[in-house]
Amino acid sequence: MEIEIILAISMFVAAIAALLAGYPVALTLGGVALIFAGLGIALGVFPEPLLRAFPNRIQGAMENQVLIAVPLFVMMGVILERSRVAEDLLHIAGRLLGRLHGGLGYAVVGVGALLAASTGIVGATVITMALIALPTMLREGYDPRLASGTISASGTLGQIIPPSIVLILLADAISNANQSASVSAGLGPSVVSVGDLFAGALVPGLLLVGLYLIYILYHALFRPESCPPVAETGAEPLNIREIAFGLGAPLGLIFTVLGSILGGIASPTEAAAVGAVGALLLAGLRLSGDMPGWIRISLTAGLLSLLAVFLMAGLFDLRVNRSDLSAVDMTAIAVALFLCVMFFASMAIGLLALSRAGQLQPALTSTASITSMVFLILIGASLFSLVFRGFGGEEMVAEILAATPGGAWGALAITMFVMFVLGFFLDFIEIVFVVVPLVAPPLIIMGFDPVWLAILMALNLQTSFLTPPFGFALFYLRGAAPDDLATADIWRGAIPFIGLQVVMIGLVAAVPALATALPALAAQ
Amino acid sequence: MADLFLLLGTGLEWLGYVSAPLFLVPIGVLLATRFFAAPATVLVAILDRVSGIALGGAIALGLMMLFAQAGVVVARYVFGLSFSWLSELVTYGFAGLFLLGAAAALRDDGHVRVDILRERFSPKGRAAIDLIGAYFFIFPICLLIFWAAISPSFVRAWMNFEGSRESDGLPLLFLFRTLIPAFAALLMAQGLSQALKAALILRNERTADSLYAQGGGA
C-alpha cells in the first residue's frame, strides 16, 4: 500500500481514538489532521501549499450566505426557550389533550415536532420535555417505558422536521457534494438548496409524527392503563386568550417562517430573520407581565406594524425606485416608512423587555456559544477534510464504495451503516461536515438523488440518536429524568420507536417520491 | 496612514515574540509550582477577561446581524430596495459572531465533545487531557491559521484599506479579513488559559471542578 493511503487511514483511526479522550471535537479533528499533515510533509508525501489555503476555507464560511440562517434560527430557538414560550406550549397542549387516554403523549409528540427550530443541536427539546412532561406522565400512571420513549423520540424530531438547523448544514454539504459530483461526472449543473431539503424532509417528518401518534393511539385503545387521562386538578380552565397567545402565536410564527421558505417567497436567511424578530417580540410580550404598560403596548404595536407593513406591500406598489409615483403611492410609502420605524423601535423595546426579565444576556451568550460551536466544528472538520484529501483519501473512499458488493445499493447500505455507528459518538453536525463530503459525491454519481440521499441520512442519524446504549437523546433524557426512572426502562421504551424509524427509512427508500415530490413541486 | 499601520503591525509582531514565553508557563506550573502558581492565576484571570470582552463584541455583532437582516428583508419586500452595505453588515456580523465568540465558548465549555468515556475520568484526568489538547491541538491549529492568514495579500489589504467590490458596499473588507487572525489569536489565548487552569488543577492549586466557567454553554 502506498504511504499516503496508510497515513490517511491511520489519521481516521487516530481521530476516532483521540475523540474518545473527550477533548472538544472540532479541535481534535483539526489537531489530529495537522499532526498527520506534518508527518506527511516530513515524509514528502503531502503538498505543503495546501495548508496555506486553509484561511481561504475559513473566509469561505464567513462569506457563506446560506449559513447565516443558522445563527438566526439559533437565536429564535434560544429566545423562545428562554422566554418559556416553549414551556407554555407544552403546558397548554397537555391541558387541552390531557383528558384523553394518551393525551399527554400526543401533546409531547406535537410539541416536539413544533420545537424543531430550537433543537437539532443541544437536545433542548428532550430536556425541556423531560423536565415538564415526564414528571406529570409518571405521576398520572403512564407506563414509564411509553413515557420515556415518547419523549426521547419526539426530541429527535427536531433533526428532521424543518426548519431544523442541521438540515441547513446538511443542505450546504449536499449541495457542494452535488456540485463536485456533477463536475466529475460531466453532468449538467443542478442546485440543491436549503428549501429543497426542507421541502423534502416535510413529508417524511410529518409521516413520522403520524406513526408516533398512531403508536400512542394503539396504546390508548388496547392498553389504556398504560396511558391514563390526567385527573382533574381543579385548576382554572384555560381561557381563550391564553390558548390564542400560548398556542396560536408560536404556531403562527413557525408557519410563517416555514411557509415563506417552502413557498419560495423568502430565502431561509430572510425567513430566519423574521422568525428571530418575531420570537423576540413574542418573548418580550410573554415576559413583560409585570412591566410598565408602555412596553406591552409598544411590543403589540410592533407585531401589528410588522403584519400591517407586509399587508400594505401586497395592496400598494411601495417600490421607491421608479418615476411614476402618484400621490396615493407617496402617502402609502410614507405610512409604510412610519410603520417600519415603529417596528424597529419595538425590536429595541423587545430587547429591553428581555433584559429587564434578566433573559437577554443569557440568551445572547447562548446564541454566541452555540453558533461558535457549530462553526468551529466546520473549521476543524474542513482542516480534517483538507488533509484527508491531500493524502488522496477522497479517491480511496470512492474506490471502496465502488468496490462494495451489491452495486450502488450495497454502497448506500454500507454508508448508512457507518453513519449509524458514527452517530453513537459524533453529533449530526460533525458527521455532516466530515463524512458527507466524502461519501455523498460518489453516491450521487452512482445515480442517487441528492435530496433523497440527504433525507435518508437525516432519518438514519435520527434513529442512531435513539438507539441504546449510546443514543444522544437517551443520554439527555437520562440526565434530566428523575432518578427512580430506570435506565433499562428508558432503553426499552426507545425500541418500539426505533422500529417506527426503520419503517420510515424503508418507506422513503422504497418510495423516493416521499422525499422528492415536494421539492420538485416547489421548484415549479 | 499606511506607515502608521506598518508600525502597528511591527509592534504587534514584537508583542507576539515577547509573549511567546508565556506559553511555557503551564509547564512551569507543573515543574516549579511554588514559583509559577501565583503569576499563572493572574494570567488566567486576564486571559478569561479578554475572551469575555471578545464575547461582548461577538454579541454586539450578532445583534447587528439581526437588525441588519431585518432591514434587508423590509427594504427588499416592502420598498423593493437592496443595499450592498446592509447585506455586508449582515455578513460581517455573522462572521464576527462566531469568530469572536469561539474563545469564550472554549472558556465556558460550549464546544461539543464525545463524553462516553469522559464521564469515567477523574477531574485530574480531564485536566491532563485539556493540557495535552492545548499543546497538541489548539496551539498548532491557531499558529497555522495565524501564519497562513498574515499573507502578502493580507498586508496589501491593510495598505490599501481594501473595501468591498460593490460600489455601495462597506469600505471595511480589510477589517473583515482581520477577523481570521484575530480569531486565531483569541482562541490561542483562551487555550493558554485552559492549559494554565489544567496545570494548576494537576498541582492542587485550583479546585478540581473549576476547569470551565459555569453557565455560558448551551
XYZ file of C-alpha atoms in Angstrom:
742
model
C 0.000 0.000 0.000
C 1.164 3.500 -0.694
C 2.322 5.576 2.214
C -0.310 8.287 1.616
C -3.097 5.772 1.953
C -1.610 4.360 5.140
C -1.410 7.889 6.537
C -4.998 8.667 5.504
C -6.331 5.546 7.185
C -4.262 5.979 10.335
C -5.403 9.597 10.512
C -9.026 8.475 10.556
C -8.353 5.842 13.203
C -6.258 8.247 15.288
C -9.007 10.872 15.110
C -11.599 8.419 16.424
C -9.271 7.287 19.209
C -8.458 10.897 20.124
C -12.151 11.855 20.104
C -12.805 9.257 22.785
C -10.495 11.188 25.124
C -13.299 13.748 25.310
C -11.468 16.847 24.073
C -13.666 19.253 22.020
C -14.451 17.544 18.731
C -13.657 20.499 16.471
C -10.170 20.944 17.903
C -9.461 17.214 17.979
C -10.356 16.801 14.305
C -8.255 19.784 13.248
C -5.346 18.965 15.562
C -5.039 15.314 14.548
C -5.212 16.332 10.892
C -2.461 18.881 11.381
C -0.173 16.368 13.106
C -0.633 13.955 10.200
C -0.090 16.741 7.679
C 3.217 17.447 9.441
C 4.133 13.753 9.191
C 3.183 13.776 5.522
C 5.296 16.861 4.819
C 8.252 15.289 6.647
C 7.880 12.133 4.534
C 7.488 14.217 1.397
C 4.032 12.907 0.501
C 1.880 15.898 1.464
C 1.671 19.071 -0.622
C 2.520 21.770 1.926
C 0.937 24.707 -0.021
C -2.443 23.050 0.614
C -2.237 24.209 4.232
C -1.650 27.811 3.171
C -5.091 27.682 1.556
C -6.729 26.980 4.894
C -7.635 30.600 5.826
C -9.445 30.811 2.482
C -11.658 27.980 3.673
C -12.471 29.975 6.793
C -13.202 33.032 4.716
C -15.486 30.861 2.582
C -17.510 30.038 5.689
C -17.586 33.716 6.711
C -18.996 34.726 3.348
C -21.461 31.847 3.042
C -24.873 33.469 2.659
C -26.850 30.287 3.347
C -25.215 29.548 6.688
C -26.230 32.977 8.051
C -29.619 31.328 8.636
C -28.018 29.136 11.318
C -27.321 31.789 13.999
C -30.665 33.440 13.251
C -32.554 30.181 13.799
C -30.435 29.506 16.887
C -31.378 32.949 18.177
C -35.064 32.287 17.502
C -34.926 28.937 19.281
C -32.939 30.193 22.254
C -35.214 33.202 22.747
C -38.347 31.025 22.578
C -36.791 28.635 25.063
C -35.568 31.343 27.451
C -38.901 33.130 27.465
C -40.717 29.911 28.358
C -42.831 30.136 25.216
C -41.879 26.502 24.579
C -42.879 25.512 28.099
C -46.243 27.243 27.742
C -46.820 25.354 24.527
C -46.341 22.051 26.296
C -48.490 23.064 29.267
C -51.378 24.223 27.103
C -51.225 21.248 24.738
C -51.068 18.940 27.739
C -54.108 20.521 29.354
C -56.102 20.572 26.126
C -55.421 16.925 25.327
C -54.821 15.641 28.850
C -58.315 14.270 29.366
C -57.863 11.712 26.609
C -56.177 8.369 27.038
C -52.669 9.004 25.715
C -53.369 12.732 25.598
C -50.102 13.788 27.221
C -48.305 11.561 24.742
C -49.953 13.313 21.788
C -49.027 16.667 23.312
C -45.378 15.668 23.663
C -45.170 14.444 20.065
C -46.848 17.575 18.733
C -44.699 19.980 20.727
C -41.551 18.038 19.861
C -42.386 18.473 16.195
C -43.024 22.205 16.638
C -39.850 22.931 18.527
C -37.698 21.873 15.593
C -36.061 25.256 15.291
C -34.686 25.305 18.804
C -33.144 21.868 18.685
C -31.126 19.675 16.452
C -28.005 20.642 18.290
C -28.339 20.623 22.017
C -31.210 18.295 22.737
C -33.019 21.215 24.348
C -36.371 19.657 23.492
C -35.638 16.401 25.248
C -34.536 18.268 28.351
C -37.489 20.691 28.339
C -39.991 17.879 27.921
C -38.259 15.594 30.380
C -38.456 18.336 32.982
C -42.062 19.362 32.330
C -43.977 16.459 30.834
C -42.197 13.412 32.229
C -42.981 14.001 35.935
C -46.668 14.584 35.099
C -46.833 11.499 32.897
C -45.262 9.301 35.557
C -47.453 10.753 38.309
C -50.593 10.099 36.291
C -49.589 6.464 35.914
C -48.125 6.315 32.409
C -46.098 3.233 31.611
C -42.548 4.599 32.208
C -41.338 2.960 29.006
C -44.043 4.571 26.906
C -43.468 7.956 28.547
C -39.690 7.965 28.171
C -39.800 6.501 24.663
C -42.265 9.145 23.529
C -40.152 11.951 24.950
C -36.806 10.828 23.584
C -38.264 10.031 20.156
C -40.162 13.319 19.959
C -36.992 15.133 20.972
C -35.201 13.800 17.908
C -37.970 15.021 15.596
C -36.236 18.410 15.677
C -33.479 16.967 13.489
C -35.757 16.055 10.616
C -38.647 18.496 10.747
C -37.878 21.858 9.141
C -36.690 24.491 9.988
C -34.087 22.248 11.579
C -30.613 23.751 11.847
C -28.851 20.539 10.927
C -30.874 20.351 7.702
C -29.413 23.749 6.734
C -25.890 22.465 7.329
C -26.710 19.226 5.511
C -28.089 21.236 2.581
C -24.808 23.133 2.324
C -22.770 19.910 2.402
C -25.030 18.030 -0.032
C -25.114 20.964 -2.409
C -21.285 21.076 -2.519
C -21.180 17.306 -2.953
C -23.706 17.544 -5.754
C -21.639 20.198 -7.484
C -18.429 18.200 -7.348
C -20.341 15.110 -8.474
C -21.802 16.953 -11.487
C -18.360 18.269 -12.404
C -16.589 14.923 -12.211
C -19.400 13.019 -13.923
C -19.751 15.687 -16.606
C -23.419 16.203 -15.828
C -25.252 19.457 -16.240
C -25.346 21.815 -13.278
C -28.064 21.226 -10.743
C -28.565 23.057 -7.479
C -29.677 21.693 -4.120
C -30.979 24.436 -1.851
C -32.000 24.593 1.783
C -35.571 24.999 0.553
C -35.293 21.701 -1.349
C -34.153 19.894 1.757
C -36.848 21.488 3.924
C -39.489 20.513 1.379
C -38.013 17.026 1.070
C -37.977 16.484 4.827
C -41.503 17.758 5.400
C -43.480 14.702 4.236
C -41.243 12.058 5.857
C -41.126 14.164 9.019
C -44.884 14.542 9.239
C -45.396 10.851 8.435
C -43.051 10.058 11.287
C -45.149 12.244 13.598
C -48.182 10.317 12.335
C -46.534 6.976 13.097
C -45.651 8.110 16.620
C -49.242 9.283 17.188
C -50.649 6.000 15.875
C -48.362 4.086 18.201
C -49.717 6.050 21.172
C -53.269 5.627 19.889
C -52.655 1.887 19.761
C -51.705 2.002 23.440
C -54.735 4.145 24.273
C -57.056 1.639 22.600
C -55.581 -1.678 23.645
C -53.591 -0.907 26.793
C -55.492 2.089 28.197
C -53.940 1.563 31.642
C -50.521 2.434 30.158
C -51.540 5.994 29.279
C -54.372 7.191 31.533
C -56.060 10.580 31.219
C -54.950 13.344 33.559
C -57.017 13.566 36.739
C -58.956 16.795 37.225
C -56.715 19.163 39.152
C -59.327 21.762 39.876
C -57.127 24.371 38.199
C -58.956 27.108 36.359
C -59.793 26.129 32.791
C -57.713 27.841 30.148
C -59.308 30.916 28.709
C -59.375 31.697 25.013
C -56.755 34.413 25.380
C -54.221 32.082 26.961
C -54.789 29.494 24.251
C -54.649 32.041 21.444
C -51.421 33.554 22.711
C -49.688 30.466 24.080
C -50.569 28.148 21.221
C -51.517 30.445 18.348
C -48.586 32.847 18.424
C -45.747 30.308 18.247
C -47.710 28.256 15.715
C -48.246 31.349 13.590
C -44.565 32.222 13.793
C -43.407 28.752 12.782
C -45.889 28.510 9.910
C -44.914 31.957 8.626
C -41.229 31.083 8.631
C -41.662 27.647 7.110
C -44.346 28.707 4.671
C -42.310 31.560 3.245
C -39.315 29.257 2.667
C -41.305 26.361 1.194
C -43.431 28.723 -0.871
C -40.270 30.143 -2.388
C -41.147 33.642 -1.173
C -38.144 34.203 1.042
C -34.668 32.742 1.397
C -34.008 30.724 4.571
C -31.856 33.568 5.899
C -34.618 36.126 5.388
C -37.237 33.847 6.902
C -34.941 33.098 9.832
C -34.532 36.817 10.492
C -38.309 37.267 10.537
C -38.526 34.263 12.857
C -35.918 35.672 15.233
C -37.594 39.097 15.293
C -40.999 37.502 15.852
C -39.584 35.374 18.660
C -38.054 38.485 20.209
C -41.376 40.369 20.190
C -43.370 37.361 21.446
C -40.826 36.670 24.167
C -40.925 40.314 25.187
C -44.716 40.118 25.468
C -44.581 36.855 27.382
C -42.075 38.202 29.898
C -43.471 41.706 30.267
C -46.379 40.674 32.521
C -45.468 42.965 35.400
C -43.592 45.593 33.422
C -44.903 49.073 32.648
C -47.834 49.143 30.244
C -45.988 51.057 27.545
C -43.674 48.077 26.981
C -46.574 45.732 26.294
C -48.301 48.293 24.132
C -45.264 49.020 22.006
C -44.461 45.329 21.573
C -48.017 44.637 20.423
C -47.796 47.650 18.144
C -44.513 46.306 16.767
C -46.057 42.926 15.936
C -49.070 44.594 14.331
C -46.925 47.036 12.353
C -44.887 44.128 11.005
C -48.099 42.472 9.785
C -49.506 45.758 8.514
C -46.423 46.694 6.539
C -46.376 43.374 4.679
C -50.115 43.677 4.090
C -49.546 47.155 2.637
C -46.770 45.832 0.428
C -49.374 43.473 -1.001
C -52.018 46.161 -1.505
C -49.925 49.062 -2.765
C -46.930 49.345 -5.028
C -44.416 50.616 -2.477
C -41.303 50.336 -4.633
C -39.403 53.564 -4.283
C -37.147 53.293 -7.305
C -39.493 54.449 -10.061
C -40.502 57.700 -11.669
C -44.309 57.381 -11.784
C -45.043 57.820 -8.076
C -48.624 59.010 -7.601
C -49.849 60.931 -4.567
C -51.509 57.766 -3.239
C -48.264 55.843 -3.626
C -46.355 58.593 -1.852
C -48.776 58.544 1.074
C -48.672 54.758 1.259
C -44.861 54.811 1.229
C -44.833 57.405 3.984
C -47.201 55.298 6.118
C -45.152 52.167 5.453
C -41.985 54.004 6.412
C -43.588 55.110 9.656
C -44.669 51.522 10.380
C -41.117 50.333 9.741
C -39.695 52.851 12.178
C -42.231 51.637 14.731
C -41.271 48.055 14.051
C -37.553 48.650 14.551
C -38.243 50.646 17.697
C -40.319 47.758 19.052
C -37.414 45.389 18.357
C -35.279 47.540 20.620
C -38.054 47.507 23.227
C -38.233 43.718 22.913
C -34.543 43.595 23.799
C -35.258 45.895 26.733
C -38.092 43.676 27.976
C -35.882 40.576 27.777
C -33.113 42.411 29.527
C -35.428 43.549 32.340
C -36.520 39.936 32.796
C -32.845 39.005 33.077
C -33.010 36.793 29.974
C -31.240 38.911 27.351
C -27.659 38.287 28.446
C -28.088 34.500 28.831
C -29.991 34.208 25.548
C -27.380 36.127 23.562
C -24.449 34.386 25.264
C -26.048 31.065 24.495
C -26.600 32.111 20.868
C -22.949 33.123 20.527
C -21.786 29.935 22.211
C -23.883 27.585 20.060
C -23.015 29.443 16.860
C -19.287 29.381 17.651
C -19.551 25.707 18.496
C -21.166 24.898 15.135
C -18.722 26.930 13.088
C -15.627 25.815 14.993
C -16.638 22.288 14.027
C -16.957 23.470 10.446
C -13.439 24.952 10.651
C -11.910 21.889 12.342
C -13.686 19.467 10.034
C -12.635 21.386 6.941
C -8.987 21.190 8.055
C -9.529 17.454 8.516
C -11.053 17.066 5.035
C -8.326 19.239 3.514
C -5.597 16.963 4.866
C -7.545 13.778 4.127
C -7.912 14.985 0.572
C -4.228 15.889 0.392
C -3.448 12.219 1.072
C -5.835 11.141 -1.666
C -8.321 9.802 0.871
C -11.211 11.027 -1.212
C -10.409 8.724 -4.137
C -9.883 5.919 -1.657
C -13.391 6.320 -0.229
C -14.838 6.461 -3.749
C -12.950 3.283 -4.687
C -14.129 1.453 -1.588
C -17.727 2.442 -2.310
C -17.396 1.409 -5.941
C -15.948 -1.969 -4.945
C -18.728 -2.729 -2.453
C -20.661 -5.848 -3.405
C -24.267 -5.175 -4.356
C -23.563 -2.197 -6.576
C -24.994 1.215 -5.779
C -27.411 -0.119 -3.158
C -24.612 -2.003 -1.460
C -22.575 1.207 -1.324
C -25.568 3.066 0.086
C -26.157 0.385 2.717
C -22.550 0.408 3.897
C -22.560 4.242 4.045
C -25.731 4.247 6.096
C -24.351 1.612 8.440
C -21.126 3.544 9.013
C -23.063 6.770 9.620
C -25.371 4.964 12.041
C -22.408 3.743 14.072
C -20.678 7.135 13.943
C -23.939 8.638 15.197
C -23.326 6.891 18.507
C -20.485 9.184 19.401
C -20.475 12.040 16.910
C -23.064 14.771 16.622
C -25.099 15.321 13.468
C -23.018 18.413 12.664
C -19.666 16.631 12.750
C -20.954 13.834 10.550
C -22.343 16.373 8.097
C -19.019 18.205 7.840
C -16.664 15.204 7.840
C -18.488 12.235 6.347
C -20.996 13.710 3.911
C -18.368 15.469 1.722
C -16.529 12.145 1.389
C -19.375 9.748 0.686
C -22.030 11.871 -0.988
C -20.275 12.664 -4.325
C -19.629 9.010 -5.273
C -23.168 8.056 -4.247
C -24.647 10.886 -6.302
C -22.536 9.810 -9.284
C -23.961 6.303 -8.867
C -27.338 7.848 -9.597
C -28.966 8.582 -6.239
C -30.990 11.751 -5.932
C -29.162 14.222 -3.646
C -32.281 15.370 -1.758
C -33.465 11.803 -1.225
C -29.987 10.817 -0.077
C -29.896 13.687 2.407
C -33.295 12.793 3.861
C -32.285 9.143 4.241
C -29.113 10.244 6.024
C -31.086 12.525 8.331
C -33.597 9.773 9.204
C -30.751 7.331 9.708
C -28.888 9.627 12.100
C -32.080 10.448 13.934
C -32.533 6.712 14.527
C -28.951 6.407 15.677
C -29.533 9.102 18.311
C -32.419 6.997 19.698
C -30.561 3.720 19.835
C -29.269 2.350 23.143
C -26.780 2.308 24.667
C -25.153 5.394 23.111
C -28.076 7.361 21.619
C -27.788 11.070 22.386
C -31.479 11.550 23.092
C -31.348 8.792 25.692
C -28.368 10.448 27.376
C -30.142 13.785 27.554
C -33.270 12.110 28.918
C -31.240 10.183 31.498
C -29.668 13.444 32.638
C -32.980 15.253 33.057
C -35.236 12.382 34.198
C -35.965 11.618 37.856
C -33.625 9.017 39.344
C -36.351 6.463 40.039
C -36.889 6.034 36.307
C -34.697 3.046 35.475
C -32.208 3.388 32.655
C -33.357 -0.005 31.405
C -36.882 1.440 31.023
C -35.520 4.368 29.009
C -33.712 1.942 26.716
C -36.649 -0.457 26.333
C -39.019 2.444 25.775
C -36.965 3.606 22.813
C -37.091 0.265 20.999
C -40.634 0.489 19.529
C -39.813 3.975 18.248
C -36.640 2.661 16.632
C -38.922 0.167 14.901
C -41.088 3.040 13.617
C -37.953 4.831 12.404
C -36.841 1.740 10.499
C -40.288 1.514 8.914
C -39.969 5.151 7.839
C -36.462 4.666 6.404
C -37.745 1.656 4.495
C -40.703 3.654 3.182
C -38.543 6.541 1.955
C -36.026 4.102 0.435
C -38.799 2.216 -1.361
C -40.831 5.267 -2.382
C -38.330 8.062 -3.148
C -41.245 10.309 -4.148
C -41.944 10.815 -0.427
C -38.792 12.933 -0.289
C -38.503 14.207 -3.843
C -42.065 15.029 -4.900
C -42.500 18.146 -2.774
C -39.173 19.796 -3.739
C -39.993 19.177 -7.391
C -43.433 20.724 -6.862
C -41.951 23.715 -5.032
C -39.464 24.240 -7.844
C -42.251 24.843 -10.360
C -1.548 56.354 7.498
C -0.083 53.238 5.914
C 3.231 53.846 7.702
C 1.389 54.053 10.979
C -0.239 50.678 10.420
C 3.054 49.134 9.361
C 4.498 50.389 12.621
C 1.486 48.987 14.475
C 1.925 45.655 12.704
C 5.604 45.519 13.624
C 4.666 46.383 17.192
C 2.137 43.534 17.277
C 4.759 41.211 15.814
C 7.174 42.089 18.619
C 4.350 41.711 21.131
C 3.903 38.206 19.753
C 7.585 37.354 20.220
C 7.623 38.870 23.691
C 4.540 36.958 24.818
C 5.725 33.643 23.342
C 7.423 32.589 26.630
C 4.010 32.846 28.297
C 3.142 29.608 26.545
C 5.769 27.885 28.696
C 4.115 28.996 31.940
C 1.794 25.924 32.159
C 4.879 23.724 32.024
C 6.474 25.981 34.605
C 3.465 25.418 36.845
C 3.964 21.668 36.554
C 7.715 21.791 37.192
C 8.092 24.652 39.667
C 4.646 25.027 41.156
C 5.562 27.291 44.023
C 7.235 29.824 41.768
C 4.636 29.879 38.951
C 1.287 29.329 40.702
C 0.590 32.958 41.596
C 1.514 34.536 38.222
C -0.380 31.741 36.445
C -3.531 32.552 38.413
C -3.224 36.224 37.473
C -2.665 35.314 33.825
C -5.775 33.083 33.820
C -7.883 35.955 35.130
C -6.550 38.320 32.448
C -6.986 35.850 29.579
C -10.516 34.872 30.638
C -11.347 38.556 30.786
C -10.034 39.068 27.244
C -12.303 36.274 25.993
C -15.186 37.880 27.855
C -14.566 41.191 26.104
C -14.408 39.408 22.743
C -17.692 37.680 23.623
C -19.236 41.094 24.218
C -18.075 42.090 20.739
C -19.483 38.864 19.295
C -22.871 39.511 20.913
C -22.955 43.108 19.672
C -22.138 41.910 16.153
C -24.807 39.207 16.456
C -27.424 41.834 17.302
C -26.169 43.947 14.419
C -26.662 40.918 12.167
C -30.257 40.540 13.379
C -31.165 44.203 12.888
C -29.390 44.463 9.538
C -31.012 41.295 8.209
C -34.424 42.542 9.349
C -33.584 45.742 7.473
C -32.641 43.776 4.358
C -35.980 41.944 4.471
C -38.056 45.088 4.941
C -36.123 47.026 2.297
C -36.457 44.237 -0.227
C -40.020 43.037 0.311
C -41.646 46.346 1.150
C -39.747 49.015 -0.746
C -38.120 46.915 -3.466
C -34.671 48.192 -2.478
C -31.385 46.442 -1.904
C -28.212 47.866 -0.424
C -24.873 46.085 -0.607
C -23.670 47.781 2.569
C -26.648 46.446 4.507
C -26.112 42.885 3.291
C -22.421 43.234 4.096
C -23.299 44.353 7.621
C -25.187 41.055 7.971
C -22.224 39.042 6.694
C -19.738 40.907 8.899
C -21.976 40.495 11.947
C -22.371 36.788 11.252
C -18.635 36.183 10.804
C -17.762 38.287 13.848
C -20.337 36.435 15.953
C -18.762 33.026 15.564
C -15.117 34.060 15.201
C -15.024 36.346 18.240
C -17.301 34.071 20.286
C -15.203 30.912 19.842
C -12.733 31.699 22.638
C -15.463 32.368 25.215
C -17.221 29.167 24.142
C -13.995 27.317 24.933
C -13.840 29.059 28.323
C -17.467 28.141 29.115
C -17.234 24.557 27.842
C -19.578 25.297 24.945
C -17.760 23.155 22.365
C -19.205 19.660 21.990
C -17.121 16.692 22.953
C -17.565 12.916 22.988
C -18.444 12.144 26.585
C -18.808 8.356 26.521
C -15.524 7.775 28.368
C -15.035 11.284 29.761
C -17.626 10.709 32.481
C -15.422 7.990 33.928
C -12.257 10.097 34.076
C -11.290 11.805 37.317
C -11.209 15.633 37.329
C -7.413 15.429 37.197
C -7.580 13.054 34.256
C -9.753 15.565 32.428
C -7.327 18.343 33.282
C -4.447 16.306 31.890
C -6.359 15.779 28.634
C -7.022 19.505 28.375
C -3.374 20.311 28.944
C -2.285 17.907 26.212
C -5.061 19.120 23.907
C -3.972 22.731 24.247
C -0.381 21.981 23.186
C -1.067 19.374 20.519
C -4.340 20.641 19.045
C -5.207 24.279 19.823
C -1.759 25.875 19.543
C -0.772 24.201 16.234
C -4.167 24.933 14.628
C -4.110 28.578 15.714
C -0.488 29.048 14.657
C -1.293 27.609 11.237
C -4.302 29.880 10.808
C -2.358 32.882 12.062
C 0.713 32.420 9.891
C -1.264 31.494 6.802
C -3.703 34.384 7.284
C -0.985 37.061 7.561
C -0.175 36.690 3.865
C 1.191 39.303 1.425
C -2.354 39.791 0.161
C -3.482 40.460 3.740
C -0.776 43.102 4.158
C -1.835 44.703 0.873
C -5.439 44.737 2.109
C -4.351 46.867 5.060
C -2.010 49.058 2.977
C -4.834 49.966 0.581
C -7.684 49.768 3.111
C -9.267 47.211 0.857
C -13.010 47.753 0.624
C -15.998 45.991 -0.844
C -16.082 45.057 -4.514
C -19.566 46.613 -4.706
C -19.836 50.339 -5.328
C -22.305 50.782 -2.462
C -20.508 48.341 -0.188
C -18.655 48.946 3.056
C -15.020 50.108 2.802
C -14.080 47.629 5.531
C -13.036 44.399 3.819
C -9.589 44.687 5.432
C -11.221 44.569 8.877
C -13.365 41.601 7.816
C -10.225 39.716 6.811
C -8.562 40.687 10.086
C -11.226 38.681 11.922
C -9.402 35.482 10.893
C -6.039 36.176 12.609
C -7.945 37.782 15.497
C -9.937 34.570 15.894
C -6.723 32.524 15.929
C -5.054 34.825 18.479
C -8.093 34.866 20.786
C -8.574 31.105 20.635
C -4.889 30.575 21.322
C -5.019 32.902 24.329
C -8.004 31.039 25.751
C -6.234 27.745 25.009
C -3.337 29.033 27.111
C -5.752 29.953 29.886
C -7.256 26.443 29.822
C -3.780 24.902 29.859
C -2.879 27.041 32.879
C -6.068 26.031 34.677
C -5.368 22.373 33.905
C -1.797 22.637 35.186
C -2.955 24.411 38.361
C -5.559 21.683 38.946
C -2.951 18.962 38.458
C -0.796 20.646 41.090
C -3.720 21.169 43.535
C -3.509 24.959 43.192
C -7.072 25.205 41.915
C -10.289 23.347 42.792
C -10.621 20.278 40.614
C -14.010 21.112 39.143
C -13.099 24.636 38.002
C -11.629 23.756 34.615
C -14.502 25.541 32.915
C -16.518 28.622 33.793
C -20.114 27.900 34.641
C -23.273 28.810 32.854
C -22.042 30.045 29.495
C -22.721 26.976 27.419
C -25.861 25.593 25.890
